[in-house]
């Protein structure tokens, strides 16, 4: 578990404060480092961060996007949302690394998890939960892997997973944007030979529906799902 640094604060070019290493003074709001719309940014604060790990926190409310009522009529967050909390903590870690060099957060993808386990069927609203992520590796092609844990306000670990992510290199993103807006592109920026109706993966024999079971306890996430900057 990380603890905030105690080095003196220095100003950043955008007017915010920073401590040694280019990180903002912590704790700090997580929103600027996760490229999600306000309603989809599920975490509240970054508690601490370094080159290999990050700690974040959330105090969910009954008005949160994924809140639901349990059998006793209490507002809770389903256990499977813990995996999205972990993914957004990883997104914040990546966004903070980018901010240190003056870059903006980039969109990334949650590829899946290795054995997501939760000891609780749901996470209570109004309580503080802490997410800790630790970098395992990050390859030059954008693939990465993290260990992630979720703890309650007393420090007891209640969920854990290995999380696989992918962040396309900046050059690849720029190239894709350029092609989308090219004059040769067909409707909605796609060239005719790459439109959905001409794409093999959109033909009936190649289409399939993926689903994920959102049950408490052990869960696995497969496939690629957008998760913001990772």
C-alpha positions as a Markdown table, in Angstrom:
| # | Residue | x | y | z |
|---|---|---|---|---|
| 1 | Unk | 0.0 | 0.0 | 0.0 |
| 2 | Unk | 1.4 | 3.4 | -1.0 |
| 3 | Unk | 1.7 | 6.4 | 1.3 |
| 4 | Unk | 1.7 | 10.0 | -0.1 |
| 5 | Unk | 5.1 | 11.6 | -0.5 |
| 6 | Unk | 6.2 | 14.4 | 1.8 |
| 7 | Unk | 8.5 | 16.3 | -0.5 |
| 8 | Unk | 7.9 | 20.0 | -1.1 |
| 9 | Unk | 5.4 | 21.1 | -3.6 |
| 10 | Unk | 6.4 | 22.9 | -6.8 |
| 11 | Unk | 4.2 | 24.5 | -9.5 |
| 12 | Unk | 3.3 | 22.8 | -12.7 |
| 13 | Unk | 2.9 | 24.6 | -16.1 |
| 14 | Unk | -0.9 | 24.4 | -15.8 |
| 15 | Unk | -0.9 | 26.2 | -12.5 |
| 16 | Unk | -1.5 | 23.1 | -10.3 |
| 17 | Unk | 1.0 | 22.0 | -7.6 |
| 18 | Unk | 3.4 | 19.1 | -8.0 |
| 19 | Unk | 5.7 | 17.2 | -5.8 |
| 20 | Unk | 9.1 | 15.8 | -6.8 |
| 21 | Unk | 8.8 | 13.5 | -9.9 |
| 22 | Unk | 6.1 | 15.5 | -11.6 |
| 23 | Unk | 3.1 | 14.1 | -9.7 |
| 24 | Unk | 0.4 | 16.4 | -8.3 |
| 25 | Unk | 0.0 | 16.8 | -4.6 |
| 26 | Unk | -1.8 | 13.8 | -3.2 |
| 27 | Unk | -4.6 | 13.0 | -2.5 |
| 28 | Unk | -5.9 | 14.6 | -5.7 |
| 29 | Unk | -9.0 | 14.3 | -7.9 |
| 30 | Unk | -8.8 | 11.3 | -10.2 |
| 31 | Unk | -11.0 | 12.8 | -13.0 |
| 32 | Unk | -8.3 | 14.7 | -14.9 |
| 33 | Unk | -6.3 | 11.5 | -15.4 |
| 34 | Unk | -9.1 | 9.2 | -16.6 |
| 35 | Unk | -10.6 | 10.1 | -20.0 |
| 36 | Unk | -14.2 | 9.3 | -19.1 |
| 37 | Unk | -17.3 | 11.4 | -19.1 |
| 38 | Unk | -18.2 | 12.5 | -15.5 |
| 39 | Unk | -20.8 | 9.8 | -14.9 |
| 40 | Unk | -18.5 | 7.0 | -16.0 |
| 41 | Unk | -15.5 | 8.1 | -13.9 |
| 42 | Unk | -16.3 | 5.9 | -11.0 |
| 43 | Unk | -13.4 | 6.6 | -8.6 |
| 44 | Unk | -12.9 | 9.7 | -6.4 |
| 45 | Unk | -9.3 | 10.3 | -5.5 |
| 46 | Unk | -5.7 | 9.2 | -6.2 |
| 47 | Unk | -4.1 | 8.6 | -2.8 |
| 48 | Unk | -0.6 | 7.9 | -4.0 |
| 49 | Unk | 1.3 | 7.1 | -7.2 |
| 50 | Unk | 4.8 | 6.2 | -8.4 |
| 51 | Unk | 6.3 | 4.7 | -11.5 |
| 52 | Unk | 5.0 | 1.2 | -10.7 |
| 53 | Unk | 1.9 | 1.5 | -8.6 |
| 54 | Unk | -1.1 | 3.6 | -7.6 |
| 55 | Unk | -3.6 | 3.7 | -4.8 |
| 56 | Unk | -7.1 | 5.2 | -5.3 |
| 57 | Unk | -10.3 | 5.5 | -3.3 |
| 58 | Unk | -14.0 | 5.6 | -3.9 |
| 59 | Unk | -17.0 | 6.3 | -1.6 |
| 60 | Unk | -20.0 | 5.2 | -3.7 |
| 61 | Unk | -23.4 | 6.7 | -3.2 |
| 62 | Unk | -26.9 | 5.4 | -3.9 |
| 63 | Unk | -27.0 | 7.7 | -7.0 |
| 64 | Unk | -24.0 | 6.1 | -8.6 |
| 65 | Unk | -24.5 | 4.6 | -12.1 |
| 66 | Unk | -24.2 | 1.0 | -11.0 |
| 67 | Unk | -25.9 | 1.2 | -7.6 |
| 68 | Unk | -28.8 | -1.2 | -6.9 |
| 69 | Unk | -30.8 | -2.3 | -3.9 |
| 70 | Unk | -30.0 | -5.5 | -2.1 |
| 71 | Unk | -32.5 | -7.8 | -0.4 |
| 72 | Unk | -32.6 | -5.6 | 2.6 |
| 73 | Unk | -33.4 | -2.5 | 0.5 |
| 74 | Unk | -29.9 | -1.0 | 1.0 |
| 75 | Unk | -28.0 | 0.6 | -1.9 |
| 76 | Unk | -25.0 | -1.4 | -2.9 |
| 77 | Unk | -22.5 | -1.7 | -5.8 |
| 78 | Unk | -22.4 | -5.2 | -7.3 |
| 79 | Unk | -19.2 | -7.1 | -6.8 |
| 80 | Unk | -18.4 | -7.2 | -10.5 |
| 81 | Unk | -18.0 | -3.4 | -10.6 |
| 82 | Unk | -14.8 | -3.9 | -8.5 |
| 83 | Unk | -13.1 | -5.0 | -11.7 |
| 84 | Unk | -14.0 | -1.7 | -13.4 |
| 85 | Unk | -12.7 | 0.1 | -10.4 |
| 86 | Unk | -9.4 | -1.7 | -10.8 |
| 87 | Unk | -9.3 | -0.9 | -14.5 |
| 88 | Unk | -10.0 | 2.8 | -13.8 |
| 89 | Unk | -7.2 | 2.9 | -11.2 |
| 90 | Unk | -4.9 | 1.5 | -13.9 |
| 91 | Unk | -6.2 | 4.2 | -16.3 |
| 92 | Unk | -5.4 | 6.8 | -13.7 |
| 93 | Unk | -1.8 | 5.4 | -13.3 |
| 94 | Unk | -1.2 | 5.7 | -17.0 |
| 95 | Unk | -2.8 | 9.2 | -17.1 |
| 96 | Unk | -0.5 | 10.4 | -14.4 |
| 97 | Unk | 2.6 | 8.9 | -16.1 |
| 98 | Unk | 1.5 | 10.8 | -19.3 |
| 99 | Unk | 0.9 | 14.1 | -17.3 |
| 100 | Unk | 4.5 | 14.0 | -16.0 |
| 101 | Unk | 5.7 | 14.6 | -19.6 |
| 102 | Unk | 2.9 | 17.1 | -20.5 |
| 103 | Unk | 0.8 | 14.6 | -22.4 |
| 104 | Unk | -3.0 | 14.0 | -22.2 |
| 105 | Unk | -4.5 | 10.7 | -21.0 |
| 106 | Unk | -4.9 | 8.2 | -23.9 |
| 107 | Unk | -7.8 | 5.8 | -24.5 |
| 108 | Unk | -6.9 | 2.2 | -23.6 |
| 109 | Unk | -8.7 | -1.2 | -23.4 |
| 110 | Unk | -9.3 | -3.7 | -20.6 |
| 111 | Unk | -8.4 | -7.0 | -22.3 |
| 112 | Unk | -9.5 | -9.2 | -19.4 |
| 113 | Unk | -8.7 | -10.4 | -15.9 |
| 114 | Unk | -6.9 | -13.3 | -14.5 |
| 115 | Unk | -9.1 | -14.8 | -11.8 |
| 116 | Unk | -11.1 | -11.9 | -10.4 |
| 117 | Unk | -12.2 | -12.9 | -6.9 |
| 118 | Unk | -14.5 | -11.0 | -4.5 |
| 119 | Unk | -15.2 | -12.1 | -1.0 |
| 120 | Unk | -18.3 | -9.9 | -0.9 |
| 121 | Unk | -21.4 | -10.1 | -3.1 |
| 122 | Unk | -21.6 | -6.3 | -3.2 |
| 123 | Unk | -19.9 | -3.2 | -1.9 |
| 124 | Unk | -21.8 | -1.0 | 0.5 |
| 125 | Unk | -22.6 | 2.6 | -0.5 |
| 126 | Unk | -21.4 | 5.3 | 1.9 |
| 127 | Unk | -18.3 | 3.4 | 2.8 |
| 128 | Unk | -14.8 | 4.1 | 1.6 |
| 129 | Unk | -13.1 | 1.5 | -0.6 |
| 130 | Unk | -9.4 | 1.5 | -1.6 |
| 131 | Unk | -8.0 | 0.2 | -4.9 |
| 132 | Unk | -4.3 | -0.7 | -5.2 |
| 133 | Unk | -2.7 | -1.5 | -8.5 |
| 134 | Unk | 0.9 | -2.8 | -9.1 |
| 135 | Unk | 2.5 | -2.9 | -12.5 |
| 136 | Unk | 3.7 | -6.4 | -13.5 |
| 137 | Unk | 5.0 | -5.5 | -17.0 |
| 138 | Unk | 4.4 | -3.0 | -19.8 |
| 139 | Unk | 5.6 | -3.9 | -23.3 |
| 140 | Unk | 6.5 | -1.4 | -26.1 |
| 141 | Unk | 3.5 | -2.5 | -28.1 |
| 142 | Unk | 1.1 | -1.2 | -25.5 |
| 143 | Unk | 0.3 | -4.5 | -23.7 |
| 144 | Unk | 0.5 | -4.4 | -19.9 |
| 145 | Unk | -0.4 | -6.5 | -16.9 |
| 146 | Unk | -1.2 | -5.4 | -13.3 |
| 147 | Unk | -1.9 | -7.0 | -9.9 |
| 148 | Unk | -4.9 | -5.3 | -8.3 |
| 149 | Unk | -6.6 | -5.5 | -4.9 |
| 150 | Unk | -9.6 | -3.9 | -3.3 |
| 151 | Unk | -9.8 | -3.2 | 0.4 |
| 152 | Unk | -12.4 | -1.9 | 2.8 |
| 153 | Unk | -12.1 | 1.2 | 5.0 |
| 154 | Unk | -10.5 | -0.9 | 7.7 |
| 155 | Unk | -7.7 | -2.2 | 5.4 |
| 156 | Unk | -9.1 | -5.7 | 5.0 |
| 157 | Unk | -8.6 | -7.0 | 1.4 |
| 158 | Unk | -11.9 | -8.0 | -0.1 |
| 159 | Unk | -11.2 | -8.5 | -3.8 |
| 160 | Unk | -8.2 | -9.2 | -6.1 |
| 161 | Unk | -7.3 | -9.9 | -9.7 |
| 162 | Unk | -4.6 | -9.9 | -12.3 |
| 163 | Unk | -5.7 | -7.3 | -15.0 |
| 164 | Unk | -4.5 | -7.3 | -18.6 |
| 165 | Unk | -4.7 | -4.0 | -20.5 |
| 166 | Unk | -3.8 | -2.5 | -23.9 |
| 167 | Unk | -2.9 | 1.1 | -24.7 |
| 168 | Unk | -2.3 | 1.6 | -28.4 |
| 169 | Unk | 0.9 | 3.5 | -29.2 |
| 170 | Unk | 0.4 | 7.2 | -29.8 |
| 171 | Unk | 1.5 | 6.9 | -33.4 |
| 172 | Unk | -1.1 | 4.2 | -34.1 |
| 173 | Unk | -3.9 | 6.4 | -32.7 |
| 174 | Unk | -2.8 | 9.3 | -34.7 |
| 175 | Unk | -2.7 | 7.2 | -37.9 |
| 176 | Unk | -6.2 | 5.8 | -37.2 |
| 177 | Unk | -7.6 | 9.3 | -36.7 |
| 178 | Unk | -5.9 | 10.5 | -39.9 |
| 179 | Unk | -7.4 | 7.6 | -41.9 |
| 180 | Unk | -10.9 | 8.2 | -40.4 |
| 181 | Unk | -10.9 | 11.7 | -41.7 |
| 182 | Unk | -9.2 | 11.1 | -45.1 |
| 183 | Unk | -11.0 | 12.2 | -48.3 |
| 184 | Unk | -10.9 | 8.7 | -49.7 |
| 185 | Unk | -12.9 | 7.4 | -46.7 |
| 186 | Unk | -16.5 | 6.3 | -47.1 |
| 187 | Unk | -19.4 | 7.2 | -44.9 |
| 188 | Unk | -18.5 | 8.0 | -41.3 |
| 189 | Unk | -14.8 | 8.1 | -42.2 |
| 190 | Unk | -14.5 | 4.5 | -43.3 |
| 191 | Unk | -13.3 | 3.5 | -46.7 |
| 192 | Unk | -15.9 | 1.3 | -48.6 |
| 193 | Unk | -13.8 | -1.9 | -48.4 |
| 194 | Unk | -13.6 | -1.6 | -44.6 |
| 195 | Unk | -17.3 | -0.7 | -43.9 |
| 196 | Unk | -19.2 | -3.1 | -41.6 |
| 197 | Unk | -21.2 | -4.6 | -44.4 |
| 198 | Unk | -17.9 | -5.6 | -46.2 |
| 199 | Unk | -16.0 | -6.7 | -43.1 |
| 200 | Unk | -15.7 | -10.5 | -42.6 |
| 201 | Unk | -16.1 | -10.2 | -38.8 |
| 202 | Unk | -19.6 | -8.6 | -39.4 |
| 203 | Unk | -20.8 | -11.5 | -41.6 |
| 204 | Unk | -23.3 | -13.9 | -40.0 |
| 205 | Unk | -20.9 | -16.8 | -39.9 |
| 206 | Unk | -18.4 | -14.7 | -38.0 |
| 207 | Unk | -20.7 | -12.9 | -35.5 |
| 208 | Unk | -21.1 | -14.1 | -32.0 |
| 209 | Unk | -22.4 | -12.6 | -28.8 |
| 210 | Unk | -20.2 | -12.4 | -25.7 |
| 211 | Unk | -21.6 | -12.1 | -22.2 |
| 212 | Unk | -20.1 | -11.9 | -18.8 |
| 213 | Unk | -21.7 | -13.4 | -15.7 |
| 214 | Unk | -21.8 | -10.8 | -12.9 |
| 215 | Unk | -22.0 | -13.0 | -9.9 |
| 216 | Unk | -20.1 | -12.6 | -6.6 |
| 217 | Unk | -17.0 | -14.5 | -5.8 |
| 218 | Unk | -14.7 | -15.8 | -8.6 |
| 219 | Unk | -15.2 | -14.1 | -12.0 |
| 220 | Unk | -13.2 | -14.0 | -15.2 |
| 221 | Unk | -13.5 | -11.2 | -17.8 |
| 222 | Unk | -12.7 | -12.0 | -21.4 |
| 223 | Unk | -12.7 | -10.1 | -24.6 |
| 224 | Unk | -11.8 | -6.4 | -25.1 |
| 225 | Unk | -13.8 | -3.7 | -23.5 |
| 226 | Unk | -13.0 | 0.0 | -23.7 |
| 227 | Unk | -11.9 | 1.2 | -20.3 |
| 228 | Unk | -10.4 | 4.6 | -20.8 |
| 229 | Unk | -6.8 | 5.4 | -20.5 |
| 230 | Unk | -4.7 | 2.5 | -19.3 |
